[in-house]
Amino acid sequence: MNNESFTNKLGQPIGELISSWTNRQFPPNTTMEGQYCTINFLDVVKHGEDLFNAFTKDINNQDWTYLPYGPFETKKEFFDWLQNECTSNDPFFHTIIDRANNRSIGMASYLRIKQEMGSIEVGHIHFSPLMQQKPIGTEVMY
């Protein structure tokens, strides 16, 4: 590690040079195990039906409010979106599977993956009503 401090064009400190830096690995396609759920790489054929059924429990479509897509009127429309938008490496979509019944009940992704910078974002988070522990069809007051 070099102790030389760097500043930006405004004279603000931006840290020290990391001389041993190497590109970070791409997130592995491995299952993440939790107490109540597992998180797996999204497989449209394997997880799509459960996800569609879980998301349609939101009868007011309020859970789509802050997402730039959805709600989807038909299963075909949802499957087409999954296939066309959720099967690349960036964003890298995952499904959240309820361990109690082995059903997909939510999804999230890694995105804006910059291996050379060591940065990654988490987004596209969509928890179905089955994950929210609230009566289905009720609105959440913020």
PDB file of C-alpha atoms in Angstrom:
ATOM      1  CA  MET A   1       0.000   0.000   0.000  1.00  0.00           C
ATOM      2  CA  ASN A   2       1.276   3.413  -0.962  1.00  0.00           C
ATOM      3  CA  ASN A   3       0.685   6.171   1.613  1.00  0.00           C
ATOM      4  CA  GLU A   4       0.499   8.872  -1.048  1.00  0.00           C
ATOM      5  CA  SER A   5      -2.882  10.629  -0.760  1.00  0.00           C
ATOM      6  CA  PHE A   6      -4.730  11.774  -3.865  1.00  0.00           C
ATOM      7  CA  THR A   7      -7.095  14.687  -4.383  1.00  0.00           C
ATOM      8  CA  ASN A   8      -9.599  15.450  -7.124  1.00  0.00           C
ATOM      9  CA  LYS A   9      -9.649  18.658  -9.211  1.00  0.00           C
ATOM     10  CA  LEU A  10     -11.519  20.408  -6.359  1.00  0.00           C
ATOM     11  CA  GLY A  11      -8.742  19.597  -3.904  1.00  0.00           C
ATOM     12  CA  GLN A  12     -10.903  17.084  -2.008  1.00  0.00           C
ATOM     13  CA  PRO A  13      -9.148  13.985  -0.669  1.00  0.00           C
ATOM     14  CA  ILE A  14     -10.106  10.847  -2.602  1.00  0.00           C
ATOM     15  CA  GLY A  15      -7.949   8.268  -0.877  1.00  0.00           C
ATOM     16  CA  GLU A  16      -4.721   6.447  -1.338  1.00  0.00           C
ATOM     17  CA  LEU A  17      -3.393   4.534  -4.306  1.00  0.00           C
ATOM     18  CA  ILE A  18      -3.834   0.781  -3.952  1.00  0.00           C
ATOM     19  CA  SER A  19      -0.791  -0.559  -5.742  1.00  0.00           C
ATOM     20  CA  SER A  20      -1.794  -4.227  -5.497  1.00  0.00           C
ATOM     21  CA  TRP A  21      -5.267  -3.727  -7.051  1.00  0.00           C
ATOM     22  CA  THR A  22      -6.557  -6.412  -9.417  1.00  0.00           C
ATOM     23  CA  ASN A  23      -9.924  -6.799 -11.116  1.00  0.00           C
ATOM     24  CA  ARG A  24     -12.593  -8.367  -8.925  1.00  0.00           C
ATOM     25  CA  GLN A  25     -14.270 -11.650  -9.813  1.00  0.00           C
ATOM     26  CA  PHE A  26     -17.704 -11.730 -11.402  1.00  0.00           C
ATOM     27  CA  PRO A  27     -20.342 -12.806  -8.854  1.00  0.00           C
ATOM     28  CA  PRO A  28     -20.477 -16.603  -8.821  1.00  0.00           C
ATOM     29  CA  ASN A  29     -23.563 -18.500  -9.932  1.00  0.00           C
ATOM     30  CA  THR A  30     -23.949 -20.229  -6.583  1.00  0.00           C
ATOM     31  CA  THR A  31     -26.865 -20.690  -4.226  1.00  0.00           C
ATOM     32  CA  MET A  32     -26.967 -18.419  -1.195  1.00  0.00           C
ATOM     33  CA  GLU A  33     -28.539 -20.176   1.790  1.00  0.00           C
ATOM     34  CA  GLY A  34     -30.446 -18.332   4.475  1.00  0.00           C
ATOM     35  CA  GLN A  35     -32.632 -19.335   7.372  1.00  0.00           C
ATOM     36  CA  TYR A  36     -35.906 -18.610   5.560  1.00  0.00           C
ATOM     37  CA  CYS A  37     -34.930 -18.513   1.900  1.00  0.00           C
ATOM     38  CA  THR A  38     -32.383 -19.448  -0.690  1.00  0.00           C
ATOM     39  CA  ILE A  39     -31.275 -17.171  -3.510  1.00  0.00           C
ATOM     40  CA  ASN A  40     -30.485 -18.732  -6.870  1.00  0.00           C
ATOM     41  CA  PHE A  41     -29.607 -17.471 -10.326  1.00  0.00           C
ATOM     42  CA  LEU A  42     -32.900 -16.845 -12.149  1.00  0.00           C
ATOM     43  CA  ASP A  43     -33.994 -19.671 -14.434  1.00  0.00           C
ATOM     44  CA  VAL A  44     -37.051 -18.517 -16.424  1.00  0.00           C
ATOM     45  CA  VAL A  45     -38.429 -22.023 -16.988  1.00  0.00           C
ATOM     46  CA  LYS A  46     -37.841 -23.179 -13.431  1.00  0.00           C
ATOM     47  CA  HIS A  47     -38.882 -20.015 -11.535  1.00  0.00           C
ATOM     48  CA  GLY A  48     -41.152 -18.032 -13.875  1.00  0.00           C
ATOM     49  CA  GLU A  49     -44.477 -19.653 -13.003  1.00  0.00           C
ATOM     50  CA  ASP A  50     -43.977 -19.270  -9.258  1.00  0.00           C
ATOM     51  CA  LEU A  51     -42.842 -15.655  -9.653  1.00  0.00           C
ATOM     52  CA  PHE A  52     -45.846 -14.745 -11.806  1.00  0.00           C
ATOM     53  CA  ASN A  53     -48.216 -16.344  -9.298  1.00  0.00           C
ATOM     54  CA  ALA A  54     -46.507 -14.620  -6.364  1.00  0.00           C
ATOM     55  CA  PHE A  55     -46.512 -11.177  -8.012  1.00  0.00           C
ATOM     56  CA  THR A  56     -50.200 -11.431  -8.978  1.00  0.00           C
ATOM     57  CA  LYS A  57     -51.047 -11.651  -5.256  1.00  0.00           C
ATOM     58  CA  ASP A  58     -50.498  -7.880  -5.302  1.00  0.00           C
ATOM     59  CA  ILE A  59     -54.041  -7.122  -6.493  1.00  0.00           C
ATOM     60  CA  ASN A  60     -53.536  -3.332  -6.338  1.00  0.00           C
ATOM     61  CA  ASN A  61     -50.221  -3.500  -8.256  1.00  0.00           C
ATOM     62  CA  GLN A  62     -48.647  -1.208  -5.656  1.00  0.00           C
ATOM     63  CA  ASP A  63     -45.444  -3.241  -5.467  1.00  0.00           C
ATOM     64  CA  TRP A  64     -44.543  -2.204  -9.037  1.00  0.00           C
ATOM     65  CA  THR A  65     -44.643   1.516  -8.196  1.00  0.00           C
ATOM     66  CA  TYR A  66     -40.893   2.112  -8.111  1.00  0.00           C
ATOM     67  CA  LEU A  67     -39.924  -0.332 -10.847  1.00  0.00           C
ATOM     68  CA  PRO A  68     -39.595   0.843 -14.479  1.00  0.00           C
ATOM     69  CA  TYR A  69     -41.600  -2.164 -15.741  1.00  0.00           C
ATOM     70  CA  GLY A  70     -44.704  -4.128 -14.825  1.00  0.00           C
ATOM     71  CA  PRO A  71     -47.241  -4.984 -13.754  1.00  0.00           C
ATOM     72  CA  PHE A  72     -47.717  -7.677 -16.350  1.00  0.00           C
ATOM     73  CA  GLU A  73     -51.235  -8.513 -17.478  1.00  0.00           C
ATOM     74  CA  THR A  74     -50.524 -12.013 -18.772  1.00  0.00           C
ATOM     75  CA  LYS A  75     -48.165 -14.839 -17.983  1.00  0.00           C
ATOM     76  CA  LYS A  76     -46.815 -14.677 -21.553  1.00  0.00           C
ATOM     77  CA  GLU A  77     -46.031 -10.969 -21.188  1.00  0.00           C
ATOM     78  CA  PHE A  78     -44.212 -11.679 -17.905  1.00  0.00           C
ATOM     79  CA  PHE A  79     -42.289 -14.648 -19.351  1.00  0.00           C
ATOM     80  CA  ASP A  80     -41.274 -12.607 -22.416  1.00  0.00           C
ATOM     81  CA  TRP A  81     -39.971  -9.858 -20.128  1.00  0.00           C
ATOM     82  CA  LEU A  82     -38.060 -12.378 -17.992  1.00  0.00           C
ATOM     83  CA  GLN A  83     -36.503 -13.979 -21.073  1.00  0.00           C
ATOM     84  CA  ASN A  84     -35.623 -10.708 -22.828  1.00  0.00           C
ATOM     85  CA  GLU A  85     -34.538  -8.577 -19.868  1.00  0.00           C
ATOM     86  CA  CYS A  86     -33.477 -10.890 -17.032  1.00  0.00           C
ATOM     87  CA  THR A  87     -31.167 -13.483 -18.554  1.00  0.00           C
ATOM     88  CA  SER A  88     -27.999 -11.472 -19.178  1.00  0.00           C
ATOM     89  CA  ASN A  89     -24.930 -11.059 -16.999  1.00  0.00           C
ATOM     90  CA  ASP A  90     -25.723  -7.393 -16.273  1.00  0.00           C
ATOM     91  CA  PRO A  91     -28.190  -7.120 -14.719  1.00  0.00           C
ATOM     92  CA  PHE A  92     -27.567 -10.549 -13.172  1.00  0.00           C
ATOM     93  CA  PHE A  93     -30.991 -11.613 -11.857  1.00  0.00           C
ATOM     94  CA  HIS A  94     -31.669 -13.931  -8.938  1.00  0.00           C
ATOM     95  CA  THR A  95     -34.837 -15.414  -7.538  1.00  0.00           C
ATOM     96  CA  ILE A  96     -35.681 -15.634  -3.856  1.00  0.00           C
ATOM     97  CA  ILE A  97     -37.054 -19.041  -2.928  1.00  0.00           C
ATOM     98  CA  ASP A  98     -39.102 -19.728   0.196  1.00  0.00           C
ATOM     99  CA  ARG A  99     -37.427 -22.630   2.009  1.00  0.00           C
ATOM    100  CA  ALA A 100     -40.746 -23.704   3.559  1.00  0.00           C
ATOM    101  CA  ASN A 101     -42.301 -24.666   0.211  1.00  0.00           C
ATOM    102  CA  ASN A 102     -39.489 -24.316  -2.358  1.00  0.00           C
ATOM    103  CA  ARG A 103     -41.388 -21.649  -4.325  1.00  0.00           C
ATOM    104  CA  SER A 104     -39.992 -18.483  -5.888  1.00  0.00           C
ATOM    105  CA  ILE A 105     -41.534 -15.479  -4.145  1.00  0.00           C
ATOM    106  CA  GLY A 106     -39.274 -12.575  -5.090  1.00  0.00           C
ATOM    107  CA  MET A 107     -36.366 -11.421  -7.175  1.00  0.00           C
ATOM    108  CA  ALA A 108     -33.387  -9.071  -7.157  1.00  0.00           C
ATOM    109  CA  SER A 109     -30.299  -8.491  -9.255  1.00  0.00           C
ATOM    110  CA  TYR A 110     -26.720  -7.409  -9.292  1.00  0.00           C
ATOM    111  CA  LEU A 111     -26.183  -4.655 -11.844  1.00  0.00           C
ATOM    112  CA  ARG A 112     -23.696  -2.104 -13.099  1.00  0.00           C
ATOM    113  CA  ILE A 113     -20.990  -4.656 -12.404  1.00  0.00           C
ATOM    114  CA  LYS A 114     -17.568  -3.047 -12.864  1.00  0.00           C
ATOM    115  CA  GLN A 115     -14.974  -5.701 -12.128  1.00  0.00           C
ATOM    116  CA  GLU A 116     -12.099  -3.344 -12.914  1.00  0.00           C
ATOM    117  CA  MET A 117     -13.432  -0.840 -10.341  1.00  0.00           C
ATOM    118  CA  GLY A 118     -14.523  -3.381  -7.710  1.00  0.00           C
ATOM    119  CA  SER A 119     -18.079  -2.052  -7.709  1.00  0.00           C
ATOM    120  CA  ILE A 120     -21.497  -3.637  -7.968  1.00  0.00           C
ATOM    121  CA  GLU A 121     -25.038  -2.502  -7.238  1.00  0.00           C
ATOM    122  CA  VAL A 122     -28.048  -4.410  -5.965  1.00  0.00           C
ATOM    123  CA  GLY A 123     -31.349  -3.493  -7.577  1.00  0.00           C
ATOM    124  CA  HIS A 124     -34.519  -4.625  -9.313  1.00  0.00           C
ATOM    125  CA  ILE A 125     -35.683  -5.724  -5.870  1.00  0.00           C
ATOM    126  CA  HIS A 126     -39.225  -7.042  -5.951  1.00  0.00           C
ATOM    127  CA  PHE A 127     -40.646  -8.813  -2.905  1.00  0.00           C
ATOM    128  CA  SER A 128     -44.053 -10.339  -3.572  1.00  0.00           C
ATOM    129  CA  PRO A 129     -46.802 -10.047  -0.933  1.00  0.00           C
ATOM    130  CA  LEU A 130     -45.819 -13.578   0.101  1.00  0.00           C
ATOM    131  CA  MET A 131     -42.554 -12.114   1.436  1.00  0.00           C
ATOM    132  CA  GLN A 132     -44.012  -8.996   3.002  1.00  0.00           C
ATOM    133  CA  GLN A 133     -45.927 -10.597   5.883  1.00  0.00           C
ATOM    134  CA  LYS A 134     -48.975  -8.440   5.351  1.00  0.00           C
ATOM    135  CA  PRO A 135     -52.497  -9.479   4.411  1.00  0.00           C
ATOM    136  CA  ILE A 136     -52.760  -9.853   0.640  1.00  0.00           C
ATOM    137  CA  GLY A 137     -54.551  -6.921  -0.982  1.00  0.00           C
ATOM    138  CA  THR A 138     -53.877  -4.440   1.804  1.00  0.00           C
ATOM    139  CA  GLU A 139     -51.920  -1.266   1.296  1.00  0.00           C
ATOM    140  CA  VAL A 140     -48.851  -0.376   3.270  1.00  0.00           C
ATOM    141  CA  MET A 141     -48.884   3.111   4.751  1.00  0.00           C
ATOM    142  CA  TYR A 142     -45.531   4.917   4.725  1.00  0.00           C
TER     143      TYR A 142
END
